[in-house]
Amino acid sequence: MLRLALRNLLRRPLRLALTICGVALGTAVWMTLAGLGDGYRAGLRTELDRAGVQLMLVPLGCPYDAAARVLKGRTLETSLPASALDAVRSDPAVAVAAPMLIAAVPRPEENRTDLWVGLDEASRHLKPWWHMTAGRDWFSATNGAILGSEAALIELRAPGDALHSPELRQTFRVEGVLERSGTSDDSLFFIPLRTAQRLFAQDDRLTAIAIRLKDPAELRAVVQRLQQIPGAQVVTMTEMMGTFLRLLGTVRTLLMALAIVACAVGILGVLNTLLAAVVERTPELCLLRAVGASRTQMVFLVASESLLLAVAGTAAGVGIAGVGGHAIESLVKPFLPLAPTGTLLQLGPDRMTQCALAAVLGALVAAAYPAWCAARLPPALAAKTE
Amino acid sequence: MNPSKSSQPSAPVVIARGLSKSYPRGSVTVAALRNASFEVGPSEFVAIVGPSGSGKSTLLNLLGCMDAPTSGTLQLDGQDVSQLADSGRTRLRRDRLGFVFQHFGLVPTLSVAENVALPAFFARRSDPKRVDELLERVGLSSRRHHRPHELSGGEMQRAAIARALMNRPILLLADEPTGNLDSQTGSSILELFRELNADGLTLIVVTHNPSLASAAGRRLEIQDGVLISSTPGSPPKPHGPR
Ligand SMILES: Nc1ncnc2c1ncn2[C@@H]1O[C@H](COP(=O)(O)OP(=O)(O)OP(=O)(O)O)[C@@H](O)[C@H]1O
Ligand SMILES: [Mg+2]
């Protein structure tokens, strides 16, 4: 039966190819979008988990926006007084409180904006993955700087080099270069907190304070207490995660709508091909009925053709998703909030299985009507036409 | 080679009683066949003749279980088939009947051997030896792997006949089997029919071909859907095979 089906399909190679392309495109879009969603969720989780931070103290305003900006190393319009840091540190449940000051330095002639982050010693406890490819792993001088891997590449600097910033009217000495992490850290310039406060004229001001608790179970009580600090608000990472995932939900709905359109196009393509194949082969199909094919066998014949199309298309689609998925990713990524810098696309075996099942299901849906038509062909027609 | 499976050898293979078929055409119905009653005995060779549009194919399709009669009864090999549902008729077509068409009706994507094996395939059987045997019988052994379009018309019709015989039918039906062949090729097909009939196969052939019609043991003549006569054919020609 499969052989008969295959030969029927091969009879019209161009149509076969076009139909397979349609299915492949549908599959590729579906796989990519679904894979992107998975990767985005996973990426977000690592990004948030890796900080080892349960809370973040940010200036009043939209807390999630603030936290997101800080996580991505972006500046805030408002800032916290340095006194907030003392208040946080005096809380008995707080293990580490790491202040940071983030400033954006526009570089119009290079058409980009550098982000400078002032850190104090406490940040090292929150960044267990803070590894250097070269140089020292902390500032030894007030004009020391540690560069993210991409920042180092762009500036073409290695440890020991001088790094002059005309905008800041300051020359730094590069002390270390961070290992590539795949996070937003890669493009940042790190300098000591005090230096940052002086350079950006933000004495005693902080952008945010990342907080790790001694016991995460105390979270609620700590949030209550820290909420009292004037001019500041507390964001928990779980809340942030939830917010982002909700945001992701909307994006996902959009992506799914796209993917469903893609699948519908694939299914309609197969339906069209099968229907045309049944109509133009009417005499031949009648003949098969005449020499003893049952209605069930006719249904099987059409369904086999449909499955062959779907399997070939899906296989090609998975291939395309693997190769071209990253292109689609770069198209979609700008629309994702807080997209992790690394690649998002995840094409796991679960997705493959889901896709294969969808292909089989789609094939059967597409085959239903043409199969019904084929099964109803009268055998008597076999004698009439050639 | 072509066993007639009837339990009582003398019982008729076909018994038609008041067989009628009408087709709806718009608001009116066309009576393509009216009240045909006849019998065909085992190992008979019957030709159905008549002018175009007289209902020959309609009758043959009823005999071949391709269609259900509008009224009347039809017994094939002792079984009443006039009330059968589609699945029952399909099984009969597959297991008890062989059909040969004017246009050969070979599947172009399958080889000659695969075409011949089709009825067995639909019966979920595989019998390569039977295929070999039949190809040998119709003289196409050397062509078994060829596609239909690589064959001549006569060869295609031979392949179609081999296919019709695949499941050892009790009755072989042919609708103008020589209609698409030149007279010489047509007579070679006629020769094959004669041999099959001589081996005991019951044959009913619709034909415009006078030599085919006269080769038959009996002629049923139809006009305007009515069976008007049943005449014994002329005796076998002296140059016939036996
Ligand atoms: N499927 C159908 N629907 C409607 N009318 C039909 C159908 N099949 C046959 N007829 C009509 O029934 C009549 C008999 O047709 P049939 O095909 O049996 O003639 P025939 O004797 O085989 O003719 P020919 O020698 O030209 O093949 C014709 O008038 C034809 O128009
Ligand atoms: Mg006819």
XYZ file of C-alpha atoms in Angstrom, chain A:
386
model
C 0.000 0.000 0.000
C 2.793 2.381 0.890
C 4.581 1.611 -2.321
C 1.443 2.284 -4.324
C 0.977 5.537 -2.419
C 4.575 6.563 -2.908
C 4.490 5.897 -6.629
C 1.314 7.903 -6.936
C 2.972 10.835 -5.239
C 6.129 10.571 -7.300
C 4.064 10.864 -10.422
C 3.896 14.635 -9.936
C 7.330 15.506 -8.589
C 6.864 19.282 -8.716
C 3.570 19.204 -6.884
C 5.058 16.762 -4.418
C 7.996 19.067 -3.811
C 5.799 22.128 -3.376
C 3.511 20.377 -0.948
C 6.437 19.100 1.059
C 7.857 22.626 1.117
C 4.565 23.901 2.485
C 4.499 21.317 5.226
C 8.175 21.866 5.925
C 7.713 25.598 6.312
C 4.777 25.102 8.627
C 6.730 22.634 10.706
C 9.810 24.827 10.774
C 7.861 27.848 11.954
C 6.047 25.805 14.553
C 9.225 24.148 15.801
C 11.115 27.404 15.928
C 8.432 29.337 17.707
C 7.754 26.593 20.194
C 11.486 26.067 20.662
C 11.952 29.784 21.192
C 9.264 29.829 23.859
C 10.926 26.937 25.677
C 14.349 28.499 25.422
C 13.088 31.868 26.574
C 11.507 30.389 29.660
C 14.582 28.348 30.479
C 16.914 31.256 29.771
C 14.923 33.555 31.985
C 15.033 31.081 34.798
C 18.805 30.649 34.636
C 19.317 34.357 34.375
C 17.272 34.946 37.481
C 18.554 31.909 39.364
C 22.169 32.554 38.665
C 22.211 35.818 40.524
C 21.570 33.880 43.711
C 19.421 36.781 44.718
C 16.020 36.477 46.294
C 15.213 40.153 46.587
C 16.060 43.398 44.986
C 15.637 46.797 46.484
C 14.876 49.340 43.801
C 13.700 52.949 43.757
C 9.979 53.612 43.813
C 8.364 53.304 40.414
C 7.407 50.329 38.421
C 9.197 47.650 40.368
C 9.355 45.092 37.604
C 10.606 47.497 35.066
C 13.224 48.637 37.532
C 14.306 45.148 38.389
C 14.419 44.147 34.763
C 16.542 47.141 33.910
C 18.937 46.369 36.697
C 19.184 42.747 35.717
C 20.016 43.756 32.184
C 22.435 46.363 33.421
C 20.410 49.347 32.366
C 20.117 52.635 34.142
C 17.236 53.843 36.193
C 15.976 57.384 36.110
C 15.687 57.429 39.875
C 18.056 56.101 42.457
C 18.266 55.003 46.063
C 20.027 56.891 48.830
C 23.107 55.149 50.154
C 21.413 55.096 53.542
C 19.106 52.405 52.217
C 22.125 50.128 52.027
C 22.817 50.571 55.718
C 19.182 49.851 56.484
C 19.300 46.657 54.451
C 22.582 45.536 55.942
C 21.326 46.078 59.424
C 18.477 43.668 58.857
C 19.363 40.464 60.701
C 18.020 38.154 57.991
C 20.138 39.574 55.194
C 23.238 37.571 54.295
C 24.558 39.693 51.453
C 23.465 43.113 50.271
C 25.263 44.194 47.143
C 24.789 47.780 46.045
C 25.254 48.768 42.476
C 25.230 51.914 40.450
C 24.563 51.611 36.785
C 25.199 54.382 34.296
C 24.801 54.583 30.587
C 27.527 56.258 28.600
C 26.393 57.132 25.094
C 29.048 56.776 22.388
C 27.390 58.579 19.487
C 30.339 58.267 17.108
C 30.356 54.501 17.618
C 26.601 54.429 17.576
C 26.192 52.540 20.833
C 25.756 53.035 24.528
C 28.139 51.533 27.025
C 26.891 50.484 30.397
C 29.143 51.012 33.352
C 28.386 49.219 36.574
C 29.793 50.201 39.893
C 30.100 47.286 42.286
C 31.427 46.839 45.750
C 33.091 43.792 47.237
C 29.735 42.295 48.292
C 28.799 41.592 44.668
C 31.443 38.887 44.469
C 29.398 36.805 46.874
C 26.421 37.032 44.577
C 28.302 36.093 41.473
C 29.766 32.655 42.059
C 30.292 32.384 38.310
C 32.463 35.490 38.257
C 35.423 33.917 36.468
C 38.187 35.650 34.592
C 39.743 34.559 31.338
C 42.685 36.690 32.287
C 43.870 39.056 34.956
C 42.816 39.691 38.520
C 39.339 38.892 39.690
C 38.769 42.077 41.657
C 39.707 45.703 41.534
C 43.025 46.545 43.176
C 42.898 50.266 42.488
C 40.188 52.895 42.292
C 40.817 53.225 38.567
C 40.667 49.472 38.024
C 38.141 48.073 35.547
C 36.928 44.588 34.776
C 35.435 44.028 31.353
C 32.773 41.639 30.149
C 34.033 39.363 27.396
C 32.285 41.250 24.601
C 33.247 44.610 25.987
C 36.875 43.462 26.054
C 36.593 42.306 22.462
C 35.116 45.570 21.296
C 37.682 47.654 23.131
C 40.497 45.279 22.167
C 41.843 45.413 25.694
C 43.642 42.806 27.788
C 44.545 42.984 31.471
C 47.250 45.557 32.100
C 46.120 47.760 29.221
C 44.977 51.274 29.787
C 41.394 52.094 28.835
C 40.684 55.738 28.278
C 37.133 56.989 28.285
C 36.897 60.433 26.741
C 33.284 60.734 27.867
C 34.174 60.103 31.485
C 37.479 61.965 31.133
C 39.159 59.138 32.942
C 41.757 56.533 32.176
C 41.193 53.070 33.667
C 43.516 50.199 33.989
C 42.023 46.934 32.806
C 42.514 44.463 35.621
C 40.530 41.498 34.419
C 38.387 40.144 31.610
C 35.374 38.008 32.450
C 34.714 34.661 30.881
C 31.940 34.627 28.382
C 28.731 33.883 30.274
C 26.022 34.281 27.694
C 24.282 36.821 29.910
C 24.073 40.577 29.793
C 27.240 40.733 31.896
C 29.253 40.094 28.750
C 28.856 43.604 27.441
C 29.319 45.526 30.679
C 32.162 47.581 32.087
C 32.640 46.983 35.811
C 34.340 49.501 38.045
C 34.485 50.023 41.808
C 31.308 51.476 43.292
C 33.005 54.570 44.768
C 34.641 55.393 41.453
C 31.300 55.088 39.740
C 29.576 57.308 42.233
C 32.255 59.960 41.789
C 32.406 59.765 37.991
C 28.669 59.866 37.476
C 28.174 62.535 40.138
C 25.943 60.221 42.071
C 27.603 60.455 45.452
C 25.792 58.323 47.961
C 23.269 57.197 45.377
C 22.615 53.616 44.308
C 20.669 52.146 41.406
C 19.659 49.019 43.241
C 20.619 46.647 45.995
C 20.652 42.938 45.333
C 19.927 40.945 48.439
C 20.545 37.377 49.426
C 18.924 36.087 52.583
C 20.421 33.810 55.172
C 17.291 31.722 55.007
C 15.036 32.081 51.966
C 12.099 30.927 54.090
C 12.148 34.267 55.838
C 11.395 36.040 52.622
C 7.966 37.368 53.563
C 9.039 38.847 56.859
C 12.076 40.486 55.304
C 10.015 41.958 52.485
C 7.696 43.485 55.091
C 10.596 45.095 56.929
C 12.461 46.340 53.877
C 9.315 47.810 52.432
C 9.574 50.403 55.218
C 12.752 51.928 53.784
C 11.756 55.335 52.408
C 11.956 55.879 48.666
C 12.504 52.201 47.995
C 10.531 49.151 47.161
C 11.203 45.472 47.213
C 10.840 43.080 44.342
C 11.152 39.376 44.877
C 12.624 37.258 42.123
C 9.663 34.919 42.191
C 7.369 37.855 41.497
C 9.621 38.927 38.703
C 9.694 35.501 37.215
C 5.926 35.381 37.376
C 5.590 38.741 35.698
C 7.941 37.829 32.920
C 6.264 34.530 32.369
C 2.930 36.335 32.116
C 4.471 38.688 29.631
C 5.846 35.678 27.852
C 2.319 34.285 27.867
C 1.118 37.114 25.630
C 4.068 36.729 23.335
C 3.444 33.012 23.241
C -0.164 33.488 22.268
C 1.004 35.570 19.371
C 3.611 33.015 18.396
C 1.103 30.203 18.673
C -1.315 32.068 16.428
C 1.481 32.335 13.877
C 2.356 28.687 14.287
C -1.274 27.656 13.891
C -1.524 29.643 10.683
C 1.641 27.922 9.479
C 0.204 24.502 10.297
C -3.123 25.308 8.689
C -1.281 26.297 5.528
C 0.579 22.990 5.612
C -2.583 20.969 6.154
C -4.448 22.821 3.427
C -1.528 22.219 1.091
C -1.675 18.507 1.728
C -5.464 18.515 1.429
C -5.229 20.298 -1.894
C -2.618 17.902 -3.223
C -4.532 14.831 -2.120
C -7.792 16.113 -3.490
C -6.193 16.901 -6.835
C -4.541 13.486 -6.811
C -7.873 11.776 -6.163
C -9.722 13.774 -8.802
C -7.172 13.306 -11.543
C -6.772 9.632 -10.742
C -10.496 8.932 -10.652
C -10.409 6.275 -13.404
C -7.486 4.536 -11.801
C -9.036 4.581 -8.338
C -12.306 3.262 -9.760
C -10.298 0.517 -11.347
C -8.755 -0.429 -8.012
C -12.279 -0.645 -6.625
C -13.284 -2.783 -9.599
C -10.497 -5.299 -9.075
C -11.377 -5.687 -5.428
C -10.133 -2.800 -3.264
C -12.522 -2.219 -0.393
C -13.580 1.227 0.741
C -11.365 0.850 3.789
C -8.431 0.072 1.543
C -9.101 3.200 -0.498
C -9.102 5.229 2.706
C -5.816 3.604 3.691
C -4.335 4.395 0.308
C -5.134 8.103 0.565
C -4.126 8.210 4.217
C -0.783 6.599 3.343
C -0.146 9.263 0.752
C -1.015 11.920 3.276
C 1.249 10.405 5.908
C 4.113 10.148 3.442
C 3.709 13.803 2.567
C 3.476 14.820 6.195
C 6.442 12.750 7.295
C 8.644 14.028 4.481
C 7.512 17.590 5.110
C 7.987 17.363 8.840
C 11.429 15.856 8.508
C 12.408 18.643 6.137
C 10.808 21.177 8.470
C 12.752 19.970 11.472
C 15.872 20.250 9.361
C 14.983 23.787 8.343
C 14.195 24.674 11.938
C 17.599 23.361 12.962
C 19.396 25.322 10.255
C 17.264 28.395 9.751
C 15.726 28.618 13.193
C 18.358 31.031 14.373
C 17.431 33.411 11.595
C 13.826 33.340 12.748
C 15.050 33.756 16.285
C 16.839 36.979 15.472
C 13.622 38.259 13.909
C 11.502 37.448 16.933
C 13.924 38.201 19.707
C 13.672 42.007 19.746
C 10.018 41.624 20.688
C 10.741 39.515 23.733
C 11.115 41.312 27.029
C 14.345 40.594 28.840
C 15.519 38.092 26.300
C 18.589 36.247 27.499
C 21.628 37.044 25.369
C 22.466 33.434 24.557
C 20.637 31.420 21.955
C 17.053 30.779 22.842
C 16.202 28.078 20.416
C 15.677 24.726 22.084
C 14.750 21.800 19.863
C 14.484 19.010 22.354
C 13.229 15.460 21.817
C 9.937 16.439 23.454
C 9.366 19.035 20.767
C 10.291 16.532 18.082
C 7.814 14.009 19.402
C 5.130 16.646 19.663
C 5.862 17.688 16.130
C 5.745 14.138 14.813
C 2.408 13.565 16.515
C 1.077 16.831 15.139
C 2.235 15.799 11.676
C 0.445 12.454 11.878
C -2.684 14.124 13.197
C -2.518 16.844 10.562
C -2.004 14.246 7.856
C -5.088 12.357 8.966
C -7.146 15.544 9.101
C -5.984 16.499 5.622
C -6.645 12.993 4.323
C -10.165 12.721 5.715
C -12.080 14.425 2.932
C -10.033 13.157 -0.036
C -10.174 9.649 1.435
C -13.922 9.889 1.757
C -14.123 10.987 -1.879
C -11.895 8.105 -2.971
C -13.899 5.569 -1.004
C -17.120 6.702 -2.620
C -15.918 6.336 -6.194
C -18.139 3.864 -8.053
C -16.274 0.865 -9.476
C -18.516 0.934 -12.541
C -16.737 4.083 -13.721
C -13.635 1.983 -14.327
C -15.060 0.702 -17.581
C -16.095 4.123 -18.849
C -12.926 6.150 -18.924
C -9.297 5.790 -19.559
